[in-house]
Coordinates of C-alpha atoms in Angstrom, one line a residue:
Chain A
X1 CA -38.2 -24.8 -27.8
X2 CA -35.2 -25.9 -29.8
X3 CA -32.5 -23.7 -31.5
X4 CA -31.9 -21.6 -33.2
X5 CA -33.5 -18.6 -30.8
X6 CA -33.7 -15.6 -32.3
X7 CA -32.3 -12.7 -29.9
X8 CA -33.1 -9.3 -29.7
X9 CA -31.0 -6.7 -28.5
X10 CA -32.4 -4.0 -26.2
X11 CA -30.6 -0.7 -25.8
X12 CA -27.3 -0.6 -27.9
X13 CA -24.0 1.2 -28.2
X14 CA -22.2 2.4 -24.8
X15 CA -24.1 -0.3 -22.6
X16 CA -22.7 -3.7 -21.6
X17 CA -25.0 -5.4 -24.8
X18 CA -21.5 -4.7 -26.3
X19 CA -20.2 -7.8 -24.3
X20 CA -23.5 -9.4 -24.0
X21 CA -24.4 -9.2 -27.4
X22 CA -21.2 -10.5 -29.0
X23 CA -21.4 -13.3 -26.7
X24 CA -25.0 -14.3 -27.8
X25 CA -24.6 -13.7 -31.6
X26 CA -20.9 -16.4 -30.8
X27 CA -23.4 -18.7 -29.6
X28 CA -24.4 -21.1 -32.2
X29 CA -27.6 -21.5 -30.6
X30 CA -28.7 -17.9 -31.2
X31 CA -29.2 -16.1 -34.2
X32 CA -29.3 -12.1 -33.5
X33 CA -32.5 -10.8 -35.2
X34 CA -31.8 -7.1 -34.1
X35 CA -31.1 -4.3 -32.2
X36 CA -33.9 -2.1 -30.7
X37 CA -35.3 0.2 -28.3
X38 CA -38.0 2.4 -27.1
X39 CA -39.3 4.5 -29.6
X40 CA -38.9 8.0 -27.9
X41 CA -35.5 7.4 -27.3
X42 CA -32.9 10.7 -26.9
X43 CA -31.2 10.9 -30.5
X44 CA -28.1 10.2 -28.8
X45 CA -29.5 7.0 -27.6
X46 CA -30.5 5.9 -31.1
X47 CA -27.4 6.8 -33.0
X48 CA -25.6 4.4 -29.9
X49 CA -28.2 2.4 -30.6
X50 CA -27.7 2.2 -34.5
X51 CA -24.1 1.9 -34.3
X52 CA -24.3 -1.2 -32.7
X53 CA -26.7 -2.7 -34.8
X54 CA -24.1 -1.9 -37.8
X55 CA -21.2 -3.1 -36.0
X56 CA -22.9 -6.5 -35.4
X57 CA -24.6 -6.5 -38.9
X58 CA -28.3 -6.7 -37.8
X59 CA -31.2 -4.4 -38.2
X60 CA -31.8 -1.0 -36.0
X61 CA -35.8 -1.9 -35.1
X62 CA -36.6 1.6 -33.9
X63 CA -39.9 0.4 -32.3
X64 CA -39.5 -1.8 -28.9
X65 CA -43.1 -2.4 -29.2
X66 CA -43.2 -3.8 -32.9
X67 CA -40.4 -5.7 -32.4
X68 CA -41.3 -7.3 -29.6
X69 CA -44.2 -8.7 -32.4
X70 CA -41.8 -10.5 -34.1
X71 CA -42.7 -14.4 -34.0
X72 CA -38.6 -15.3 -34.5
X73 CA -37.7 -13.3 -30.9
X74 CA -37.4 -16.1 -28.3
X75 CA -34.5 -14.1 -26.0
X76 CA -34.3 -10.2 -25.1
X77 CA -31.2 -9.1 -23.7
X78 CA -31.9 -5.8 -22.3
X79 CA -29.3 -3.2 -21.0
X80 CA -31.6 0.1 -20.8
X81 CA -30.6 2.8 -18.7
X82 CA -31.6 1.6 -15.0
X83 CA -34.6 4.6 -15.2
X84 CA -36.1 2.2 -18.0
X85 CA -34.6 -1.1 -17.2
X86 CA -37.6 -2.2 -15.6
X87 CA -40.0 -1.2 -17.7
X88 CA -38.7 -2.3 -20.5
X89 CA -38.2 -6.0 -18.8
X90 CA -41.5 -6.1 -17.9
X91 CA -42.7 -5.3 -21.9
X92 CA -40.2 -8.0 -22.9
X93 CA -41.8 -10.5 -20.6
X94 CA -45.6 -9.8 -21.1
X95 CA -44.6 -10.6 -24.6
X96 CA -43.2 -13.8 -24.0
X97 CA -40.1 -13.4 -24.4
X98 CA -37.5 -15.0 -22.1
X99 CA -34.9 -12.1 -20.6
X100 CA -31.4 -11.9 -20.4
X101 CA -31.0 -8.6 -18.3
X102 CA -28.5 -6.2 -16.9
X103 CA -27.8 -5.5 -13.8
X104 CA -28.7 -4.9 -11.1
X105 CA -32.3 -5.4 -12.9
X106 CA -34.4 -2.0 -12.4
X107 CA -34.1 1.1 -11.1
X108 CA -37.2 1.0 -8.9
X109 CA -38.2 -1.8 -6.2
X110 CA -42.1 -2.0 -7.4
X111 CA -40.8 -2.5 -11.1
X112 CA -38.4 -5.4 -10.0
X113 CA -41.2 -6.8 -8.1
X114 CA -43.6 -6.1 -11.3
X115 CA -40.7 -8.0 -13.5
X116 CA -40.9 -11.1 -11.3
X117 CA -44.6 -11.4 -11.1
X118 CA -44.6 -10.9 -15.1
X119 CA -41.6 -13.2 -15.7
X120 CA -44.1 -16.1 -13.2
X121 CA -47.5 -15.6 -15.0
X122 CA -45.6 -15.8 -18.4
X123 CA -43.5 -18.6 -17.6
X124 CA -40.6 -17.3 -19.2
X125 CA -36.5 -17.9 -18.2
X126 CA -35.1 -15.1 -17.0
X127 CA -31.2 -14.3 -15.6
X128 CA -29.6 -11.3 -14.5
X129 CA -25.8 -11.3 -15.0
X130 CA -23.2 -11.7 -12.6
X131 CA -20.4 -12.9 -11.3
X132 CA -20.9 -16.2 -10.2
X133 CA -20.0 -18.4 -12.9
X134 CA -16.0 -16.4 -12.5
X135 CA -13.7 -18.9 -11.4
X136 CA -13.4 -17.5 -8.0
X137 CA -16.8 -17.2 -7.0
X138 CA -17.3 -21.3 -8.3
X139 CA -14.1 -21.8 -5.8
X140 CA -15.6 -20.2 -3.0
X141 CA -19.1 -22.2 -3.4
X142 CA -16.9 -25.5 -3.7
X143 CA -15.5 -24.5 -0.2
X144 CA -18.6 -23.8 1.3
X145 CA -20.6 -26.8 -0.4
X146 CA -17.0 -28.9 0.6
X147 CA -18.4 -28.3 4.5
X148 CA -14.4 -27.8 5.3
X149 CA -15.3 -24.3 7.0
X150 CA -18.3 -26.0 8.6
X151 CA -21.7 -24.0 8.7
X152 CA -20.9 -20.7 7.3
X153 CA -21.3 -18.2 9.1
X154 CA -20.1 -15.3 7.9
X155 CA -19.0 -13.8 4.5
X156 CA -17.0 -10.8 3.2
X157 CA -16.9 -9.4 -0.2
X158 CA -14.6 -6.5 -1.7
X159 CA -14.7 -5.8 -4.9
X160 CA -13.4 -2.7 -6.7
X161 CA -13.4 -1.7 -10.4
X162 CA -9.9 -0.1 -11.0
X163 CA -11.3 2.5 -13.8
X164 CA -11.6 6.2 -14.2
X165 CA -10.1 9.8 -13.8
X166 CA -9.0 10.3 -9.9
X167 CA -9.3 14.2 -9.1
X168 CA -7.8 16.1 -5.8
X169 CA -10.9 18.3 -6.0
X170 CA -13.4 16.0 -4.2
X171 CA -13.8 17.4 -0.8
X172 CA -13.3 15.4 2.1
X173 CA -16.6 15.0 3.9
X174 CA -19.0 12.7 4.6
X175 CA -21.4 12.5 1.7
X176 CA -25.4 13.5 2.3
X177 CA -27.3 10.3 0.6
X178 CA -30.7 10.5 -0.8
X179 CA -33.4 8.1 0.8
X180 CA -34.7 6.7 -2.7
X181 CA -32.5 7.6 -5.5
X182 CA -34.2 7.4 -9.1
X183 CA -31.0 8.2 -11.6
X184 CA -28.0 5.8 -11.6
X185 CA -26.0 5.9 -14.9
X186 CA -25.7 9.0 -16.8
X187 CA -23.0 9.3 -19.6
X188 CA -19.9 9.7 -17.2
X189 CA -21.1 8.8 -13.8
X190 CA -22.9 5.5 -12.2
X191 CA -24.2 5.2 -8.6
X192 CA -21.3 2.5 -7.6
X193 CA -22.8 1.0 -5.0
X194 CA -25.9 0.0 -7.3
X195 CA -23.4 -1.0 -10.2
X196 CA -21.1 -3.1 -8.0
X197 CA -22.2 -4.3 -4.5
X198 CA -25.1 -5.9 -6.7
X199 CA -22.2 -8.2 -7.6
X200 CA -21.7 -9.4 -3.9
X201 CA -24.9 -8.8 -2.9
X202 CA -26.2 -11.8 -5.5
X203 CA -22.7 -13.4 -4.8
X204 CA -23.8 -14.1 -0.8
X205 CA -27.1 -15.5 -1.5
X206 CA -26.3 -18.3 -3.9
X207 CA -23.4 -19.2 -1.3
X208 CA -25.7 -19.1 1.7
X209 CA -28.9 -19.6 0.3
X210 CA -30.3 -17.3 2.8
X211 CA -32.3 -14.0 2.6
X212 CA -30.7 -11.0 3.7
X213 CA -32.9 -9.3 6.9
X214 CA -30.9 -5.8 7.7
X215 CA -28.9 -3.4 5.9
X216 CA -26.5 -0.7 7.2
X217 CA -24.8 1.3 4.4
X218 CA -22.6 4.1 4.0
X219 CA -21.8 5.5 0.5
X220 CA -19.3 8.0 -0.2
X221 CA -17.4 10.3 -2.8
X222 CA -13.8 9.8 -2.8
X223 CA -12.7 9.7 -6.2
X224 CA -14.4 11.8 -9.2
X225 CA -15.1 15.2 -9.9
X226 CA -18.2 13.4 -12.6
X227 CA -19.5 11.7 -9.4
X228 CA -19.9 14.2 -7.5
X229 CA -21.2 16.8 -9.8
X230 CA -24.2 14.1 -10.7
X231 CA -24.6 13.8 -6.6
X232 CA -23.7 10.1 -7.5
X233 CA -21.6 8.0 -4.8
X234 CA -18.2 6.6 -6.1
X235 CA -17.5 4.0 -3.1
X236 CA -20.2 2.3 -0.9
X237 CA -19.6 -0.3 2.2
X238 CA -22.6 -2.4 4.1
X239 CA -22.9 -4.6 6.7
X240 CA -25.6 -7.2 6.4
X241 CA -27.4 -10.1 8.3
X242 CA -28.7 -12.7 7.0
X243 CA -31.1 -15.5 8.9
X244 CA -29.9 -17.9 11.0
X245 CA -27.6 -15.3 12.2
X246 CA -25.1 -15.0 9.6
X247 CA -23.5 -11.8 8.9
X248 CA -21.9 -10.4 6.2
X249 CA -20.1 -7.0 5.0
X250 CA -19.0 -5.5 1.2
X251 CA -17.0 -2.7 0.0
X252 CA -17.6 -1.6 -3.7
X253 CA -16.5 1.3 -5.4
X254 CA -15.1 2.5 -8.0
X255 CA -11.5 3.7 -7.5
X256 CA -9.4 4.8 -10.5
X257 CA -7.4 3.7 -13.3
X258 CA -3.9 3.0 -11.5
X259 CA -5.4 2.3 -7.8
X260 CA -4.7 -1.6 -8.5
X261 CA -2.1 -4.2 -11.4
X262 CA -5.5 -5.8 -12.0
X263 CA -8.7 -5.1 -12.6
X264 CA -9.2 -3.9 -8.9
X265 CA -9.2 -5.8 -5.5
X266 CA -11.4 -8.5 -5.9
X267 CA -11.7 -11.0 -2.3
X268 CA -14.3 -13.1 -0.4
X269 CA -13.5 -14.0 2.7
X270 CA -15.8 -17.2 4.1
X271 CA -15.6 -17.6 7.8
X272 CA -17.5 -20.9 8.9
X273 CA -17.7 -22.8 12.4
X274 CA -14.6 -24.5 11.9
X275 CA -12.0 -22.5 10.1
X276 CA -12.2 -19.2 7.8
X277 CA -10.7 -19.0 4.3
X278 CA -9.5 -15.9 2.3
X279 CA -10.1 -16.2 -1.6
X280 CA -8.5 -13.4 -3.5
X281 CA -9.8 -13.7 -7.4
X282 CA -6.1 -13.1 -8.5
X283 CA -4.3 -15.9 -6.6
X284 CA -2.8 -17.9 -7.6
X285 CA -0.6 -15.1 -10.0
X286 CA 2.2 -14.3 -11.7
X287 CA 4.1 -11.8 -10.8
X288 CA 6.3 -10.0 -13.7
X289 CA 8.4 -7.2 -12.9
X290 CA 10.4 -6.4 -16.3
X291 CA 11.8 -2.7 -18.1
X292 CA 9.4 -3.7 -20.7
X293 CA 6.8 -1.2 -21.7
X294 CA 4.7 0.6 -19.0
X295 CA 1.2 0.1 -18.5
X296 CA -0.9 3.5 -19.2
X297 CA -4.3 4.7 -18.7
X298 CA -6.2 5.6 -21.6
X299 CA -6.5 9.0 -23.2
X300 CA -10.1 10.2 -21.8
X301 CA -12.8 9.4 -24.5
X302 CA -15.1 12.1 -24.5
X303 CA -17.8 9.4 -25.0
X304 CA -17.3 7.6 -22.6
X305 CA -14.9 9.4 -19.7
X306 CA -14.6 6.8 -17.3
X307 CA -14.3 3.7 -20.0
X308 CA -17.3 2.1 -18.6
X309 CA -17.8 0.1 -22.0
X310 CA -16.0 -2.3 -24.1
X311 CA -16.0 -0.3 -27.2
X312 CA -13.8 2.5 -26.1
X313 CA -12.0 0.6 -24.4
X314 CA -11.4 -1.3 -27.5
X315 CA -10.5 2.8 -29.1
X316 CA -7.7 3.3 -26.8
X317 CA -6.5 -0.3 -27.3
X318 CA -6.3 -0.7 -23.2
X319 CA -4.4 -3.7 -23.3
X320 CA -4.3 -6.1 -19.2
X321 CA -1.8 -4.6 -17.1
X322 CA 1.3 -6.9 -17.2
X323 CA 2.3 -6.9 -13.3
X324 CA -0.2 -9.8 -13.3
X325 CA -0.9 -13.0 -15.2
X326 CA -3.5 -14.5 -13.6
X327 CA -4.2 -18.0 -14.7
X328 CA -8.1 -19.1 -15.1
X329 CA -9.3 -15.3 -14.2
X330 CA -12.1 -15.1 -16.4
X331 CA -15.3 -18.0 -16.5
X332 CA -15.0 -20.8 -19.3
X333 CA -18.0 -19.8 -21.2
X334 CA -19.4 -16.6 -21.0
X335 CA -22.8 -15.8 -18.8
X336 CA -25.2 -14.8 -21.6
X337 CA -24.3 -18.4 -23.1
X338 CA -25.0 -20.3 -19.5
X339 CA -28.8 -18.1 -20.0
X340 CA -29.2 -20.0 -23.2
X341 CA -28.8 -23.6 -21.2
X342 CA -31.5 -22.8 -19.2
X343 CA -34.0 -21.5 -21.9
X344 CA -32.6 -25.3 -23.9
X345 CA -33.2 -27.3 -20.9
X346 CA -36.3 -25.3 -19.5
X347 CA -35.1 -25.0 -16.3
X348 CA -34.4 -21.8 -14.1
X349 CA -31.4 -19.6 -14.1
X350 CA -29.2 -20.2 -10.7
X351 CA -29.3 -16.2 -10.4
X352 CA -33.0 -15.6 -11.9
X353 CA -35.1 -12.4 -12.0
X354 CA -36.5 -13.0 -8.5
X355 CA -33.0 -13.4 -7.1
X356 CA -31.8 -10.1 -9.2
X357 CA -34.8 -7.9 -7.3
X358 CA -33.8 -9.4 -3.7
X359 CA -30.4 -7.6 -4.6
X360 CA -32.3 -4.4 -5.6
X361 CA -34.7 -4.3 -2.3
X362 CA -30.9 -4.8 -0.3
X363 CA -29.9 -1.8 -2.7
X364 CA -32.4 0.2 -1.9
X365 CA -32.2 -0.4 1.7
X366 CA -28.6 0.2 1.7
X367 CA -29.8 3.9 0.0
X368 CA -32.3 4.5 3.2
X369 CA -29.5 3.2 5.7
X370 CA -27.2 5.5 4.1
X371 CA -29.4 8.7 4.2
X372 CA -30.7 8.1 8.0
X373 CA -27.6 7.2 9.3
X374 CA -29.8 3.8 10.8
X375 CA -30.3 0.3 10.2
X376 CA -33.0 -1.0 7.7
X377 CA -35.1 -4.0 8.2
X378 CA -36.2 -6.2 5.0
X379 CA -38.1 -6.7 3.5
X380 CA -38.8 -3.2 2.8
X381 CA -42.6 -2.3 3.3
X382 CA -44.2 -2.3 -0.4
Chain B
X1 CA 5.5 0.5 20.2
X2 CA 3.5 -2.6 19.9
X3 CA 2.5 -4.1 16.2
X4 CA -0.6 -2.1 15.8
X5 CA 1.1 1.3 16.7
X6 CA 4.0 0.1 13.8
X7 CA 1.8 -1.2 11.1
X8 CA -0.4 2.8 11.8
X9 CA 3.2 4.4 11.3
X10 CA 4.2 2.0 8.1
X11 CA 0.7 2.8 6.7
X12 CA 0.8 6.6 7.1
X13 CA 4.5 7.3 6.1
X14 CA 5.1 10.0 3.8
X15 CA 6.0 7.8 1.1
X16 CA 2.8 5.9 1.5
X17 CA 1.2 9.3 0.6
X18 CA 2.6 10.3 -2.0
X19 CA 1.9 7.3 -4.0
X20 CA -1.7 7.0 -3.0
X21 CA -2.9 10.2 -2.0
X22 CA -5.3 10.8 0.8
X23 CA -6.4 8.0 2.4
X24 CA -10.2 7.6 2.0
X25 CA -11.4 3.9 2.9
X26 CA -9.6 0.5 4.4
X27 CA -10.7 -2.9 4.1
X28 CA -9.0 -4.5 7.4
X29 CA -8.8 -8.1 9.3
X30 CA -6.6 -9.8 11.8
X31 CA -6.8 -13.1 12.6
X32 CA -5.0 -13.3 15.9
X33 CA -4.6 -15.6 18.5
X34 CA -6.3 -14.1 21.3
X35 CA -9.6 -15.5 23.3
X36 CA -12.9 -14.9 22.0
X37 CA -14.0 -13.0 25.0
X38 CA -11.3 -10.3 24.1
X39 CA -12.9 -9.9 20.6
X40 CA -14.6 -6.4 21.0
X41 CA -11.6 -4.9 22.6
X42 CA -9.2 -6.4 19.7
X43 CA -11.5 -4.9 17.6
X44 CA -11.7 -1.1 19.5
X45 CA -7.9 -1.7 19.1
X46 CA -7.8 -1.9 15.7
X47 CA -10.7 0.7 15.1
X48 CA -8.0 3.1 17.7
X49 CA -5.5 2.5 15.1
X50 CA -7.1 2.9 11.9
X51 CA -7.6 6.5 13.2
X52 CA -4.0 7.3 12.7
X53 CA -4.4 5.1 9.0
X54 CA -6.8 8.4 8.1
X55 CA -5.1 10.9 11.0
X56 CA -9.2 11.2 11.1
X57 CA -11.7 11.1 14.2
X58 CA -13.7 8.3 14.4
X59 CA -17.9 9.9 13.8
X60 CA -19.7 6.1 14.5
X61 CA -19.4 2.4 14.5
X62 CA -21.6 -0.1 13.5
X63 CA -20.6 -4.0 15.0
X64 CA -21.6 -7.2 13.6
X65 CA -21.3 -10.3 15.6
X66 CA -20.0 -12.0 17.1
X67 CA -20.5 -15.3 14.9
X68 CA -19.5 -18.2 16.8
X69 CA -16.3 -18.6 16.0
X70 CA -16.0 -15.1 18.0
X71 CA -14.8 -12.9 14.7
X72 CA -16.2 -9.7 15.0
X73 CA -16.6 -7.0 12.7
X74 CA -17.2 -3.0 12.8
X75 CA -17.9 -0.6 9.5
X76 CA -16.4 2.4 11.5
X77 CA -17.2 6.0 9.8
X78 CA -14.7 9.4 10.0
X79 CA -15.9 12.9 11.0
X80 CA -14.3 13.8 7.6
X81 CA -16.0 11.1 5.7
X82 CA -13.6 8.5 5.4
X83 CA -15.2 4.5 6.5
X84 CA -13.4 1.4 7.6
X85 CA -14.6 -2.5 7.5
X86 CA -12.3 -3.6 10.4
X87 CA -12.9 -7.3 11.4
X88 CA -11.0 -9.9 14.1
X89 CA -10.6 -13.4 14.5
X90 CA -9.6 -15.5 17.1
X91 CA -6.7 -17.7 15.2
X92 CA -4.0 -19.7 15.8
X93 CA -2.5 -19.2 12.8
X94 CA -2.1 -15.4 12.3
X95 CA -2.8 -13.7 9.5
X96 CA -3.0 -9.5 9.0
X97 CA -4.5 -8.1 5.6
X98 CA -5.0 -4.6 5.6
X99 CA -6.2 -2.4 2.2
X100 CA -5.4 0.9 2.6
X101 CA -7.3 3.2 -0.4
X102 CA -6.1 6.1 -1.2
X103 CA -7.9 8.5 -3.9
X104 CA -4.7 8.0 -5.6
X105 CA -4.2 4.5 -5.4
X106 CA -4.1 1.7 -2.8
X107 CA -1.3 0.2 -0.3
X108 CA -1.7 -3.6 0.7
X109 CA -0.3 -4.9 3.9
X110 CA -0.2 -8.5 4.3
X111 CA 1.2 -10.5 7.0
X112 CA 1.5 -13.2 9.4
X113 CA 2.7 -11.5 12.7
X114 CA 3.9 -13.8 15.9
X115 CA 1.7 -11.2 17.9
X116 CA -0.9 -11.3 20.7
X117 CA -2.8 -8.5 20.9
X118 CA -4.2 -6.8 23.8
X119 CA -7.6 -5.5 24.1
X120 CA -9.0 -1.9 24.2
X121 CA -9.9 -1.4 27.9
X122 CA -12.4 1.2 26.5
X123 CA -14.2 -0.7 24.1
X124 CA -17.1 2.2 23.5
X125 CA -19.1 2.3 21.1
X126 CA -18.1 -0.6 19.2
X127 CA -19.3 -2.5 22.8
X128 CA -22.7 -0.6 22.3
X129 CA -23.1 -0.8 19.0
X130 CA -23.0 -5.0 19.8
X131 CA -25.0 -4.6 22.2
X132 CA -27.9 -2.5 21.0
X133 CA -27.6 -4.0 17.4
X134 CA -27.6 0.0 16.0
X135 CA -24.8 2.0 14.9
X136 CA -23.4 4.3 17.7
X137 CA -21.8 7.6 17.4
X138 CA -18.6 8.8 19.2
X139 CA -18.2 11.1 21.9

């Protein structure tokens, strides 16, 4: 298949399609055919998703199924709610269409299995995005592929998203988890440890190439009032092993707009046979103390409370805090565009559907480990 | 006072507080020179000392390791809910990083201490918790 591919947008306005979308339609190898959805969508959903359409200049195709008809739709990128992620993967794959999806990649281990069985049988590409084509994630797989450390053997991951409204009024207990959660993002609240351990938890298989065989998990409300209201954790830790023996742990959480002068701790530490090595993604740095202007939160969108997405963040005008310059932070070319090579060149994504449900079976056994206090064996029984 | 009883006290200072709030979560490892053999008592050292991080009481520990190198590490849970990833390292070349999260914000320690530390003689349930492969509570 050569270019131009036509791409369609799944799910709009308020979803990370605002990143993924403008990188796409700045590809020149993809021409963006239109947003669209499920047709039973909320009306809230559909004016989100209709405002993106008009901001990118495309058609609102109110009718997933239709336009999943369409002959000129060789790429859906799809950023539905994580309730109908899956399913709405698996109706972009059964219609041949090669998938660019969100992650982490459904909200329900038998539809990310479902997804990589469809994604097989129709021989489409398929990539869920990461993190691992960021400068400091390429560094630590050039130390570990270097052999300087020697055989890894172990490997720990903190990352933290320095966003949203820190309150007093969260108690201070430990937080009562639910064995199988089913609702992860609502308008001003996402589970974090789904969000953003999926990040580490796809980051420590492409460095070890090894399958993750127990979970322990602890997730927690620290932070916001939203959180805990929607009984969804703000901060999650897990301890892993891996085969051969290799262990590994993670914090991720999310933990408030002035917690960090960057985007929020960010580290991997690799410890091998022969040496260990601490990589911290905002090293090397600038660091700029001046009486120039202060750095200040946002005002609080009522759309979007705790600035999950780009487009009120682009409202309040949040400019990078200006403690820290950090050189080379972000990847040369954007992830969506790094999809496209594969679906020119026909050959599979490094993180592919398959890899993105191994991250949601660890997920979910983090969940169960949370809720019973115990370890959790994978894989999980289906 | 030895280094870990200072770096508690420099952590928990009232000026530490008031900038970060209450402290909820740490993200903790020392590479240290001490013999691999010592690893789990380092490491019930450390765990003794992040207590006074939270002023919390340590509910259960979970241990992972060791990996040959003889690094260990423990996710280590609070009666009052706060956790801790504390690992150690046998090193030659020290080096002390220690994230402190407060729900206010965060306080980084980061150092390279000429310090030998001395093991926990009661390595509890960090000991069991290696041994058994399952997360142990307190007593």
């Amino acid at each position: 298949m050569a270019p131009p591919y036509g791409v369609l947008l799944v799910t709009g306005g308020n979803t990370h399609q605002e990143n993924y979308g403008l990188s796409l339609a700045e590809d020149p190898r993809c021409r963006v055919v239109g947003v669209t959805d499920e047709a039973d969508v909320s009306p809230r959903r559909a004016a989100l998703n209709r405002r993106l359409a008009e901001e990118m200049h495309v058609p609102y195709m109110p009718d997933l199924a239709e336009a999943l008809r369409r002959d000129d739709v060789a790429i859906c990128s799809i950023c539905t709610e994580h309730d109908r992620q899956g399913r709405v993967s698996i109706a972009c794959a059964a219609a041949g269409k090669h998938v660019y999806l969100d992650k982490p990649l459904a909200g329900s281990l038998a539809e990310a299995d479902r997804l990589v069985d469809v994604v097989r049988v129709r021989g489409v590409q398929s990539q869920m995005f990461t993190q691992i084509g960021f400068p400091y994630a390429q560094r630590a797989r050039a130390v570990v592929e270097s052999g300087r450390l020697g055989e890894l053997r172990a490997i720990h991951c903190d990352l933290m998203f320095a966003k949203g409204w820190a309150s007093d009024a969260v108690p201070r207990r430990p937080r009562k988890e639910t064995e199988q959660p089913s609702s992860f993002l609502v308008p001003d609240a996402k589970r974090e440890l789904f969000n953003i351990a999926v990040y580490s938890l796809t980051l420590i298989r492409w460095l070890t190439g090894r399958e993750i065989v127990s979970v322990y998990a602890t997730t927690s409300n620290y932070f916001f009032e939203e959180n805990l209201r929607r009984d969804f954790e703000d901060f999650g830790m897990m301890a892993l092993t891996l085969e051969t023996g290799i262990t590994a742990t993670i914090t991720a959480g999310r933990i408030g707009w002035m917690s960090h002068p960057g985007a929020g701790p960010n580290v991997i530490h690799l410890q091998g046979e022969r040496g260990s090595m601490r990589l911290d993604s905002y090293r090397p740095r600038l660091e700029i103390q001046s009486d120039g202007p202060e750095w200040r939160r946002p005002v609080r969108d009522p759309e979007d409370p705790m600035g999950f997405w780009r487009s009120s963040q682009v409202r309040a005008g949040i400019q990078p805090r200006p403690e820290w310059a950090v050189p080379g932070f972000l990847p040369a070319r954007p992830d969506a565009s790094l999809f496209v090579d594969c679906v020119e060149r026909g050959k599979p994504a490094e993180v592919t559907a398959f890899d993105g449900a191994k991250a949601v079976e660890a997920l979910f056994a983090g969940y169960r480990s949370a809720a019973t206090g115990e370890v959790v064996r994978l894989p999980l029984p289906r | 006072m030895n280094y870990l009883e200072d770096l508690a006290g420099w952590l928990s200072q009232e000026a530490v507080r008031r900038r970060i709030g209450r402290p909820v979560a740490a993200r903790a490892s020392f590479a240290l020179p001490f013999d691999a053999g010592d690893a789990t008592g380092i490491l019930a050292a450390v765990a003794a000392s992040a207590q006074k991080w939270f002023d919390a009481v340590p509910r259960r520990a979970y241990a992972l390791g060791p990996v040959p190198s003889g690094a260990l590490h423990a996710l280590v849970e609070f009666a009052t809910g706060e956790t801790a990833l504390l690992g150690v390292e046998p090193c030659e070349q020290p080096a002390v990083h220690v994230l402190l999260i407060g729900n206010h914000g965060t306080v980084e320690w980061t150092d390279a201490p000429d310090f030998r530390p001395v093991a926990s003689l009661s390595p509890g349930p960090i000991a069991e918790s290696l041994r058994t492969g399952a997360p142990v509570d307190y007593r």
